[in-house]
Coordinates of C-alpha atoms in Angstrom, one line a residue:
M1 CA 113.4 61.8 -3.3
A2 CA 111.6 64.2 -1.3
I3 CA 113.5 66.3 1.2
K4 CA 112.2 67.3 4.2
S5 CA 111.7 70.9 4.9
K6 CA 112.3 71.2 8.6
I7 CA 114.8 68.9 10.8
S8 CA 114.0 68.4 14.0
A9 CA 116.4 69.2 17.2
W10 CA 117.3 65.1 17.6
E11 CA 118.1 64.8 13.8
F12 CA 120.0 68.0 13.9
F13 CA 122.6 66.8 16.8
Q14 CA 123.0 63.7 15.2
S15 CA 123.6 65.3 11.7
L16 CA 126.0 67.6 13.7
G17 CA 127.9 64.8 15.4
K18 CA 128.7 63.1 12.4
T19 CA 129.9 66.1 10.6
F20 CA 133.0 65.9 12.4
M21 CA 134.3 63.0 11.0
L22 CA 135.0 64.8 8.1
P23 CA 138.2 66.4 9.3
V24 CA 138.9 64.7 12.3
A25 CA 139.5 61.1 9.9
L26 CA 142.2 63.4 8.2
L27 CA 143.6 64.7 11.3
A28 CA 143.6 60.9 12.7
A29 CA 145.8 60.3 9.3
M30 CA 147.6 63.0 9.8
G31 CA 148.8 62.5 13.0
I32 CA 150.4 59.1 12.1
L33 CA 152.0 60.7 9.2
L34 CA 153.4 62.8 12.2
G35 CA 154.2 59.9 14.5
I36 CA 156.3 57.9 11.9
G37 CA 158.2 61.4 11.1
A38 CA 158.6 62.3 14.3
A39 CA 159.5 58.6 15.4
F40 CA 162.3 58.2 12.6
T41 CA 163.9 61.8 12.8
G42 CA 164.4 61.3 17.0
G43 CA 168.3 60.9 18.0
T44 CA 167.2 57.9 20.0
T45 CA 165.8 55.8 16.9
I46 CA 169.2 56.9 14.8
E47 CA 171.3 55.7 17.3
M48 CA 169.5 52.5 17.2
F49 CA 169.0 52.3 13.6
P50 CA 172.1 54.1 12.0
F51 CA 170.8 53.7 8.4
L52 CA 168.1 56.0 9.0
G53 CA 170.0 58.8 9.7
N54 CA 170.4 59.1 5.5
S55 CA 169.9 62.5 4.3
F56 CA 168.0 61.5 2.0
L57 CA 165.3 59.1 4.3
Q58 CA 165.6 62.3 6.5
M59 CA 164.5 64.5 4.2
I60 CA 161.3 62.2 3.3
F61 CA 160.8 62.0 7.2
N62 CA 160.7 65.5 8.0
F63 CA 158.4 66.2 4.9
M64 CA 156.1 64.0 6.3
I65 CA 156.1 66.0 9.2
K66 CA 155.7 69.2 7.3
I67 CA 152.9 67.9 5.3
S68 CA 151.1 66.7 8.4
L69 CA 150.6 70.3 9.7
V70 CA 147.5 70.9 7.2
A71 CA 144.8 69.4 9.6
F72 CA 146.9 70.8 12.5
S73 CA 147.1 74.5 11.1
F74 CA 143.6 74.4 9.2
L75 CA 141.7 72.4 11.4
P76 CA 139.1 75.3 12.3
L77 CA 138.6 76.2 8.7
M78 CA 138.2 72.6 8.0
F79 CA 134.9 72.4 10.8
A80 CA 133.6 75.4 9.4
V81 CA 133.2 73.2 5.3
A82 CA 132.6 70.4 6.9
I83 CA 129.6 71.2 9.2
P84 CA 127.5 72.8 6.2
L85 CA 128.7 70.1 3.5
G86 CA 127.8 67.1 5.6
M87 CA 124.2 68.8 7.1
A88 CA 123.2 69.9 3.9
R89 CA 120.8 67.8 2.1
E90 CA 120.9 68.9 -1.2
N91 CA 123.4 71.6 -2.8
K92 CA 125.9 70.1 -0.9
E93 CA 128.8 71.9 -3.1
I94 CA 127.4 75.3 -2.4
A95 CA 127.1 74.8 1.1
A96 CA 130.7 73.7 1.6
F97 CA 131.6 76.7 -0.8
A98 CA 129.3 79.0 1.5
G99 CA 131.2 76.9 5.0
L100 CA 134.6 79.0 3.4
I101 CA 133.3 82.5 2.3
G102 CA 131.3 82.3 5.7
Y103 CA 134.4 81.8 7.7
I104 CA 136.2 84.0 6.3
S105 CA 133.7 86.4 6.2
M106 CA 133.5 86.5 10.3
Q107 CA 137.5 86.7 10.5
L108 CA 137.0 90.1 8.5
G109 CA 133.9 91.2 10.4
T110 CA 135.9 91.0 13.9
N111 CA 139.3 92.6 12.6
F112 CA 137.0 95.2 11.1
Y113 CA 135.3 95.9 14.5
L114 CA 138.8 95.6 17.0
T115 CA 140.5 98.4 14.1
E116 CA 137.3 100.6 14.7
K117 CA 137.7 100.5 18.4
G118 CA 141.4 100.2 18.2
L119 CA 141.8 97.2 20.0
L120 CA 144.0 95.3 17.2
K121 CA 146.8 95.8 19.5
V122 CA 145.7 95.2 22.9
A123 CA 142.9 92.3 22.2
D124 CA 144.6 88.6 22.2
T125 CA 144.2 88.1 18.8
K126 CA 146.2 85.5 15.8
M127 CA 146.6 85.6 12.1
I128 CA 143.9 83.7 10.8
M129 CA 144.4 83.2 6.8
G130 CA 146.0 86.0 6.8
I131 CA 143.9 88.1 8.4
Q132 CA 144.2 89.3 11.9
S133 CA 141.3 88.5 14.6
I134 CA 140.0 86.5 18.0
D135 CA 141.1 83.1 17.4
T136 CA 137.6 81.1 18.6
G137 CA 139.3 77.9 17.7
A138 CA 137.2 75.0 16.7
L139 CA 134.2 75.9 18.7
G140 CA 133.9 79.3 16.9
A141 CA 134.0 77.4 13.6
L142 CA 131.2 74.7 14.6
I143 CA 129.0 77.9 15.6
C144 CA 129.9 79.3 12.2
G145 CA 129.0 76.3 10.4
V146 CA 125.9 75.9 12.0
L147 CA 125.0 79.3 11.1
V148 CA 125.7 78.4 7.2
F149 CA 124.2 75.9 7.3
F150 CA 121.2 77.3 8.3
I151 CA 121.5 80.6 5.6
H152 CA 122.0 77.3 3.5
E153 CA 118.8 76.0 4.1
K154 CA 117.0 79.4 4.2
F155 CA 118.2 80.6 1.0
Q156 CA 118.8 78.0 -1.6
N157 CA 116.0 78.1 -3.3
I158 CA 114.5 81.7 -2.9
E159 CA 113.2 83.5 -6.2
L160 CA 114.3 87.5 -6.4
P161 CA 112.5 90.1 -8.9
D162 CA 113.1 89.6 -12.3
A163 CA 115.7 92.7 -12.7
F164 CA 118.0 90.4 -9.7
S165 CA 117.4 87.0 -11.0
F166 CA 121.2 86.3 -11.8
F167 CA 121.7 86.4 -8.4
G168 CA 118.6 84.2 -7.1
G169 CA 118.8 80.3 -5.9
T170 CA 121.8 78.9 -4.4
R171 CA 124.2 81.7 -5.8
F172 CA 121.9 84.2 -3.1
V173 CA 123.5 81.6 -0.5
A174 CA 127.4 83.2 -0.8
I175 CA 125.9 86.6 -1.0
A176 CA 123.7 86.0 2.1
T177 CA 126.5 84.1 3.9
V178 CA 129.3 87.1 3.3
L179 CA 126.4 89.6 5.0
I180 CA 125.5 87.6 7.7
M181 CA 128.6 86.0 9.3
S182 CA 130.7 89.7 8.5
V183 CA 127.8 90.7 11.5
V184 CA 128.4 87.9 13.2
G185 CA 132.0 88.7 13.0
L186 CA 131.2 92.3 14.7
T187 CA 129.8 90.9 17.6
V188 CA 132.1 88.0 17.9
P189 CA 134.8 90.5 20.5
M190 CA 131.7 91.2 22.3
I191 CA 129.9 87.7 23.0
W192 CA 133.5 85.8 22.5
P193 CA 134.6 86.5 26.6
F194 CA 131.2 84.5 27.8
F195 CA 131.9 81.2 25.7
A196 CA 135.3 81.2 26.6
A197 CA 134.3 81.8 30.1
G198 CA 131.6 79.3 29.8
I199 CA 133.6 76.5 28.2
N200 CA 136.5 77.0 30.8
K201 CA 134.2 76.2 33.8
V202 CA 133.6 73.1 32.0
G203 CA 136.9 72.4 31.6
L204 CA 137.9 73.7 35.1
A205 CA 135.0 70.6 36.6
I206 CA 136.7 68.1 34.2
Q207 CA 140.1 68.9 35.6
G208 CA 138.6 69.6 39.0
A209 CA 137.6 66.1 39.1
G210 CA 141.4 64.8 39.1
I211 CA 141.9 61.1 38.6
F212 CA 137.9 60.5 37.7
G213 CA 138.1 63.7 35.2
P214 CA 139.3 61.2 32.2
F215 CA 137.0 57.9 34.0
L216 CA 133.9 60.6 33.2
F217 CA 135.0 61.2 29.4
G218 CA 135.5 57.6 28.4
A219 CA 132.5 56.6 30.3
G220 CA 130.4 59.6 29.1
E221 CA 131.8 58.6 25.7
R222 CA 130.4 55.2 25.1
L223 CA 127.3 56.0 26.6
L224 CA 126.5 58.9 24.2
L225 CA 127.3 56.5 21.5
P226 CA 124.5 54.4 20.8
F227 CA 122.2 58.1 20.4
G228 CA 125.2 59.3 17.6
L229 CA 126.0 62.3 20.2
H230 CA 129.0 61.0 21.7
H231 CA 131.1 62.9 18.5
I232 CA 130.1 66.0 20.4
L233 CA 131.9 65.3 23.5
V234 CA 135.0 64.0 22.0
A235 CA 135.3 67.2 19.8
T236 CA 134.2 69.6 22.9
I237 CA 137.2 67.9 25.3
R238 CA 139.8 67.6 21.7
F239 CA 139.2 70.8 20.2
T240 CA 138.0 73.1 22.9
E241 CA 139.0 75.1 26.2
A242 CA 137.5 72.0 28.0
G243 CA 140.1 69.8 27.1
G244 CA 143.1 72.2 28.2
T245 CA 144.6 75.5 27.4
Y246 CA 149.0 75.6 26.7
I247 CA 150.5 78.5 26.1
T248 CA 153.6 78.0 23.4
E249 CA 157.3 79.4 24.0
A250 CA 156.1 82.1 21.5
G251 CA 153.4 82.9 23.4
N252 CA 150.7 81.3 21.2
S253 CA 147.1 79.8 23.1
I254 CA 146.5 76.1 22.1
H255 CA 142.9 74.8 22.9
G256 CA 141.4 71.5 23.2
A257 CA 144.0 67.8 24.4
L258 CA 144.3 66.8 20.8
N259 CA 145.6 70.2 19.5
I260 CA 147.6 70.3 22.2
F261 CA 148.8 67.1 22.3
Y262 CA 150.0 67.3 18.9
N263 CA 151.7 70.6 18.9
Q264 CA 153.9 69.8 22.1
F265 CA 154.5 66.3 20.3
A266 CA 155.6 68.2 17.1
M267 CA 158.4 69.5 20.1
G268 CA 159.9 67.1 21.0
P269 CA 158.9 64.2 23.9
E270 CA 160.1 66.7 26.9
Y271 CA 157.7 69.0 25.5
V272 CA 154.5 65.9 26.1
S273 CA 152.7 66.2 29.2
P274 CA 150.7 63.2 30.8
E275 CA 148.0 65.3 31.7
V276 CA 146.9 66.2 28.2
T277 CA 147.3 62.4 26.9
K278 CA 144.9 61.1 29.7
F279 CA 141.7 61.9 27.1
L280 CA 143.4 60.7 24.2
S281 CA 144.3 57.0 22.7
Q282 CA 145.9 55.5 25.6
G283 CA 142.8 55.7 27.6
K284 CA 140.7 53.1 24.6
M285 CA 143.2 50.4 24.3
P286 CA 142.9 48.1 27.2
T287 CA 139.3 47.9 25.9
F288 CA 139.3 48.3 21.9
I289 CA 142.6 46.1 22.2
F290 CA 142.2 43.5 24.2
G291 CA 138.7 43.8 26.5
L292 CA 136.4 43.6 23.3
S293 CA 138.7 40.7 22.0
G294 CA 137.6 39.0 25.4
A295 CA 134.3 39.4 25.1
A296 CA 134.0 38.6 21.3
L297 CA 136.2 35.4 22.8
A298 CA 133.5 34.9 25.6
I299 CA 130.2 34.8 22.9
Y300 CA 132.0 32.4 20.5
K301 CA 132.3 30.2 23.6
S302 CA 129.0 30.5 24.6
A303 CA 127.7 29.9 20.9
F304 CA 125.8 26.6 20.1
L305 CA 128.6 24.1 19.1
E306 CA 127.1 23.4 16.0
N307 CA 127.1 27.4 15.2
R308 CA 130.6 28.5 16.2
T309 CA 132.4 28.1 12.5
K310 CA 129.6 30.3 11.7
I311 CA 130.5 33.0 13.3
K312 CA 133.8 33.5 13.6
G313 CA 133.6 35.3 10.8
L314 CA 131.4 37.8 12.1
L315 CA 133.1 38.0 15.2
V316 CA 137.0 37.9 13.7
S317 CA 135.8 40.7 11.9
A318 CA 134.4 43.0 14.4
V319 CA 137.7 42.3 16.4
V320 CA 139.8 43.5 13.7
A321 CA 137.9 46.8 13.2
S322 CA 138.0 47.3 16.6
A323 CA 141.8 46.4 17.3
V324 CA 143.0 47.7 14.1
G325 CA 140.5 50.3 13.0
G326 CA 139.4 51.7 15.9
I327 CA 135.9 51.1 15.1
T328 CA 133.9 49.4 17.5
E329 CA 130.5 49.4 16.7
P330 CA 130.3 46.3 15.1
I331 CA 130.8 44.8 18.0
E332 CA 129.2 46.6 20.5
F333 CA 125.9 46.6 18.6
I334 CA 125.7 42.7 18.9
F335 CA 124.9 42.9 22.7
L336 CA 123.6 46.6 23.0
F337 CA 120.3 45.8 22.9
I338 CA 119.9 42.0 23.8
A339 CA 121.8 42.9 26.9
P340 CA 121.9 46.7 27.8
V341 CA 123.3 45.2 31.1
L342 CA 126.7 44.3 29.4
Y343 CA 126.9 48.1 27.7
V344 CA 126.9 49.8 30.8
F345 CA 129.5 47.2 32.1
H346 CA 131.4 47.7 28.9
A347 CA 131.2 51.9 29.7
F348 CA 132.2 51.3 32.7
M349 CA 135.2 49.7 32.2
T350 CA 135.9 51.7 29.3
G351 CA 136.0 54.5 31.6
L352 CA 138.1 52.7 34.1
G353 CA 140.8 52.4 31.3
F354 CA 141.2 56.0 30.8
M355 CA 141.6 56.4 34.7
I356 CA 143.9 53.8 35.1
M357 CA 146.3 54.3 31.9
G358 CA 146.1 58.2 33.7
I359 CA 147.6 57.1 36.9
L360 CA 150.0 55.4 35.5
K361 CA 150.8 58.2 33.4
V362 CA 151.2 56.7 29.8
I363 CA 151.7 58.8 27.2
I364 CA 150.2 57.7 24.1
G365 CA 148.1 60.7 21.8
N366 CA 146.1 60.4 18.8
T367 CA 142.7 59.6 18.5
D368 CA 141.4 55.5 17.9
G369 CA 143.3 53.6 20.5
N370 CA 144.2 51.0 18.1
I371 CA 147.1 48.7 17.9
I372 CA 148.3 51.5 14.7
D373 CA 148.2 54.1 17.2
F374 CA 149.9 51.8 20.3
F375 CA 152.8 51.8 17.8
I376 CA 153.3 54.5 16.0
F377 CA 152.8 57.3 19.2
G378 CA 153.5 53.8 21.8
V379 CA 156.5 51.5 20.9
F380 CA 158.3 53.2 17.9
Q381 CA 158.8 56.6 20.4
G382 CA 160.7 54.9 23.0
F383 CA 160.4 53.9 26.6
W384 CA 158.6 57.7 28.0
T385 CA 155.7 56.9 26.4
K386 CA 155.7 54.1 29.0
W387 CA 153.3 52.2 26.5
F388 CA 154.8 48.8 28.1
Y389 CA 152.2 49.2 31.1
V390 CA 149.2 49.1 28.4
I391 CA 150.0 45.4 27.9
P392 CA 149.2 44.3 31.6
V393 CA 146.0 46.4 31.8
G394 CA 145.0 44.7 28.9
L395 CA 145.6 41.7 29.3
V396 CA 143.6 41.8 32.9
W397 CA 141.5 43.8 30.6
F398 CA 140.5 40.3 28.5
A399 CA 140.3 38.4 31.2
I400 CA 137.8 40.7 33.3
Y401 CA 135.7 41.2 29.9
Y402 CA 135.8 37.5 29.0
F403 CA 134.4 35.5 32.2
V404 CA 131.9 38.6 32.6
F405 CA 130.7 37.9 29.0
K406 CA 130.7 34.4 29.5
W407 CA 129.0 34.4 32.6
Y408 CA 126.2 36.8 32.1
I409 CA 125.7 35.7 28.7
E410 CA 125.4 31.7 30.3
K411 CA 123.6 32.5 33.3
Y412 CA 120.5 34.7 31.7
D413 CA 120.7 32.6 28.2
I414 CA 121.3 35.8 26.5
P415 CA 120.4 35.4 22.4
T416 CA 124.1 36.4 21.2
P417 CA 124.8 35.4 17.8
G418 CA 124.9 31.4 17.8
R419 CA 122.4 31.1 20.3
D420 CA 119.3 30.9 18.4
N421 CA 118.6 28.3 16.3
S422 CA 115.8 30.2 15.2
A423 CA 115.6 29.5 11.2
Q424 CA 115.8 33.5 10.8
A425 CA 118.1 33.9 13.1
Q426 CA 120.5 31.3 11.3
E427 CA 119.9 32.8 7.9
A428 CA 121.4 36.2 9.5
V429 CA 124.2 34.2 11.0
E430 CA 125.4 32.9 7.6
S431 CA 125.1 36.3 6.4
G432 CA 128.7 35.9 8.0
D433 CA 131.1 39.4 7.9
I434 CA 128.0 41.9 7.0
A435 CA 129.4 41.8 3.6
G436 CA 126.3 39.3 2.5
Y437 CA 123.6 42.0 3.0
A438 CA 121.2 42.3 0.0
A439 CA 120.3 46.1 -1.0
K440 CA 116.9 45.7 -2.5
I441 CA 115.6 43.4 0.0
M442 CA 116.4 46.0 2.8
L443 CA 115.5 48.8 0.6
E444 CA 111.6 46.6 0.7
A445 CA 112.0 46.0 4.3
L446 CA 112.8 49.8 5.4
G447 CA 109.6 50.5 3.9
G448 CA 110.5 51.0 -0.2
K449 CA 111.9 54.1 -1.4
N450 CA 109.0 56.0 -0.8
N451 CA 109.3 55.8 2.8
I452 CA 112.6 57.4 2.9
V453 CA 113.0 61.1 2.8
N454 CA 116.5 60.9 3.6
L455 CA 119.7 58.5 3.2
D456 CA 122.8 59.5 4.8
N457 CA 125.9 57.2 6.8
C458 CA 128.2 57.8 9.5
I459 CA 131.3 55.2 9.8
T460 CA 129.4 52.2 10.5
R461 CA 125.3 53.1 10.2
L462 CA 123.1 54.0 8.2
R463 CA 121.2 57.0 9.1
L464 CA 118.0 57.9 8.0
V465 CA 114.5 60.2 8.0
V466 CA 111.4 58.1 7.2
K467 CA 107.8 59.6 6.7
D468 CA 107.0 56.3 9.2
A469 CA 109.2 54.4 11.3
D470 CA 106.2 51.6 12.2
L471 CA 106.4 50.5 8.3
V472 CA 110.4 49.4 8.9
D473 CA 110.4 45.5 9.4
V474 CA 113.7 45.6 12.2
E475 CA 113.6 41.6 11.7
A476 CA 113.9 41.7 7.8
V477 CA 116.1 44.3 7.8
K478 CA 118.2 42.2 9.9
S479 CA 118.2 39.5 8.3
A480 CA 119.4 41.1 4.9
G481 CA 123.0 41.5 6.4
A482 CA 122.2 44.7 9.6
V483 CA 123.6 44.2 12.7
N484 CA 120.7 46.0 14.3
V485 CA 118.1 48.6 13.8
I486 CA 117.4 51.5 16.0
K487 CA 114.4 53.4 15.8
L488 CA 114.9 56.5 17.5
N489 CA 111.5 58.0 16.8
N490 CA 108.6 57.9 14.5
T491 CA 110.8 59.5 11.8
N492 CA 114.9 58.7 12.9
V493 CA 116.2 55.2 12.4
Q494 CA 119.4 54.0 11.9
V495 CA 120.9 50.5 10.5
I496 CA 123.9 49.0 11.8
I497 CA 125.9 47.7 9.3
G498 CA 129.6 48.1 10.1
P499 CA 132.6 49.4 7.7
K500 CA 131.2 48.4 4.9
V501 CA 128.5 50.9 5.4
Q502 CA 129.5 53.2 2.8
V503 CA 129.3 50.3 -0.1
L504 CA 125.5 49.6 1.3
K505 CA 124.8 53.3 1.3
K506 CA 125.4 53.7 -2.6
Q507 CA 123.9 50.5 -3.8
L508 CA 120.5 52.0 -1.6
Q509 CA 120.9 55.3 -3.7
K510 CA 121.2 53.7 -6.8
L511 CA 118.1 51.4 -6.6
M512 CA 116.1 54.5 -5.4

């Protein structure tokens, strides 16, 4: 498959946002382990269920807490490795290795500068992988990962004179990375204070918005989602000073709402602040668990009677993906393109959900905003999390979504699933829950393998770089099982599939 030599700015940010998902997925999973371990080692839980006080069970729960720290302790390193790994189009293993080497080299360069200037004991430093350096957190790791990606793209095919040919090609990537990133490390003590100041200003602006801060975050994240850029906003709040800074009892600085939450959560409920969790799971719950379920019911009730049975599987799977998996795209992309007004309403309600949960001082952390988070970080932790507020607010959200969606769909005759009796629409509806896609047909509808320059995926979407987007037959792609197709420009195309996208991607790769 041909590889495009240059990457557009749009494609760059799309790819960058996608790379966050690898460490974030691990973080979410480890957060669940931490939540279970903390829930079942708490004194209140043991009083309610004395058998949990068994020494063997407690050892297991404490072990779960301990191993969950792998994601929290080494999150910056994971970003530094995941970004070049995810963005590289070929020789991905070399890019990942270079990410590791680059991150270490940057710390060594910083350590050398501080040592030579006599600042090692004066500057705000931290032990990072055994190296005393400046803690640049996830943002520093992000910059490192991006720089390593460009180093990899620049030097992976380099040809050296015969005498040095052994060091050419992909071998030279690691060498160049060490040299360049160590120099970058030398500059960190000089430029990092300016970066930190800028991020702090963003954080102060969000915090200064008071109760509207969570609203702006929640609504902004939904509005950025169709463009695949929401991960950047989310990562900024979760992992940088923009999401807050917390000074531990040991004097260490913890940056980012999610990092702070996990640190406080591990110490005990009395340490967890609702000021931190207002940007986390609880804000999503009214919409993800209840609101979108109401929208799905409205779409079902608005469908023609003879089509309701056919679309039931599609809607049920979309609701399960949202409420249980925290994956909202399968239902959002049902109405995003045919009724953008409803999507704007949905973004507003998501932001409002964040604001209301913040006002009520609900304390449910983690990342997904689904039923799993609700129970593990809410119900199982006790009443101090104020999880009980989620249910009445959620029921109100369900009713609002249902009546607004049903009214709008019927008043403006929006062709949501089940309201279009054309042959092509019926074929798409009868494909059910997206499992009925046909890879061969879809490949041809995308313009054939010769039209595809690069093929990748995120959680729910195929992300393609094509030679000519005009060759992509949108309706044929949808008939092959896709929810929808987005042509971002003449070379970048996204195909909305759903949670089964990884399976489809592999089938397409085999055909190509």
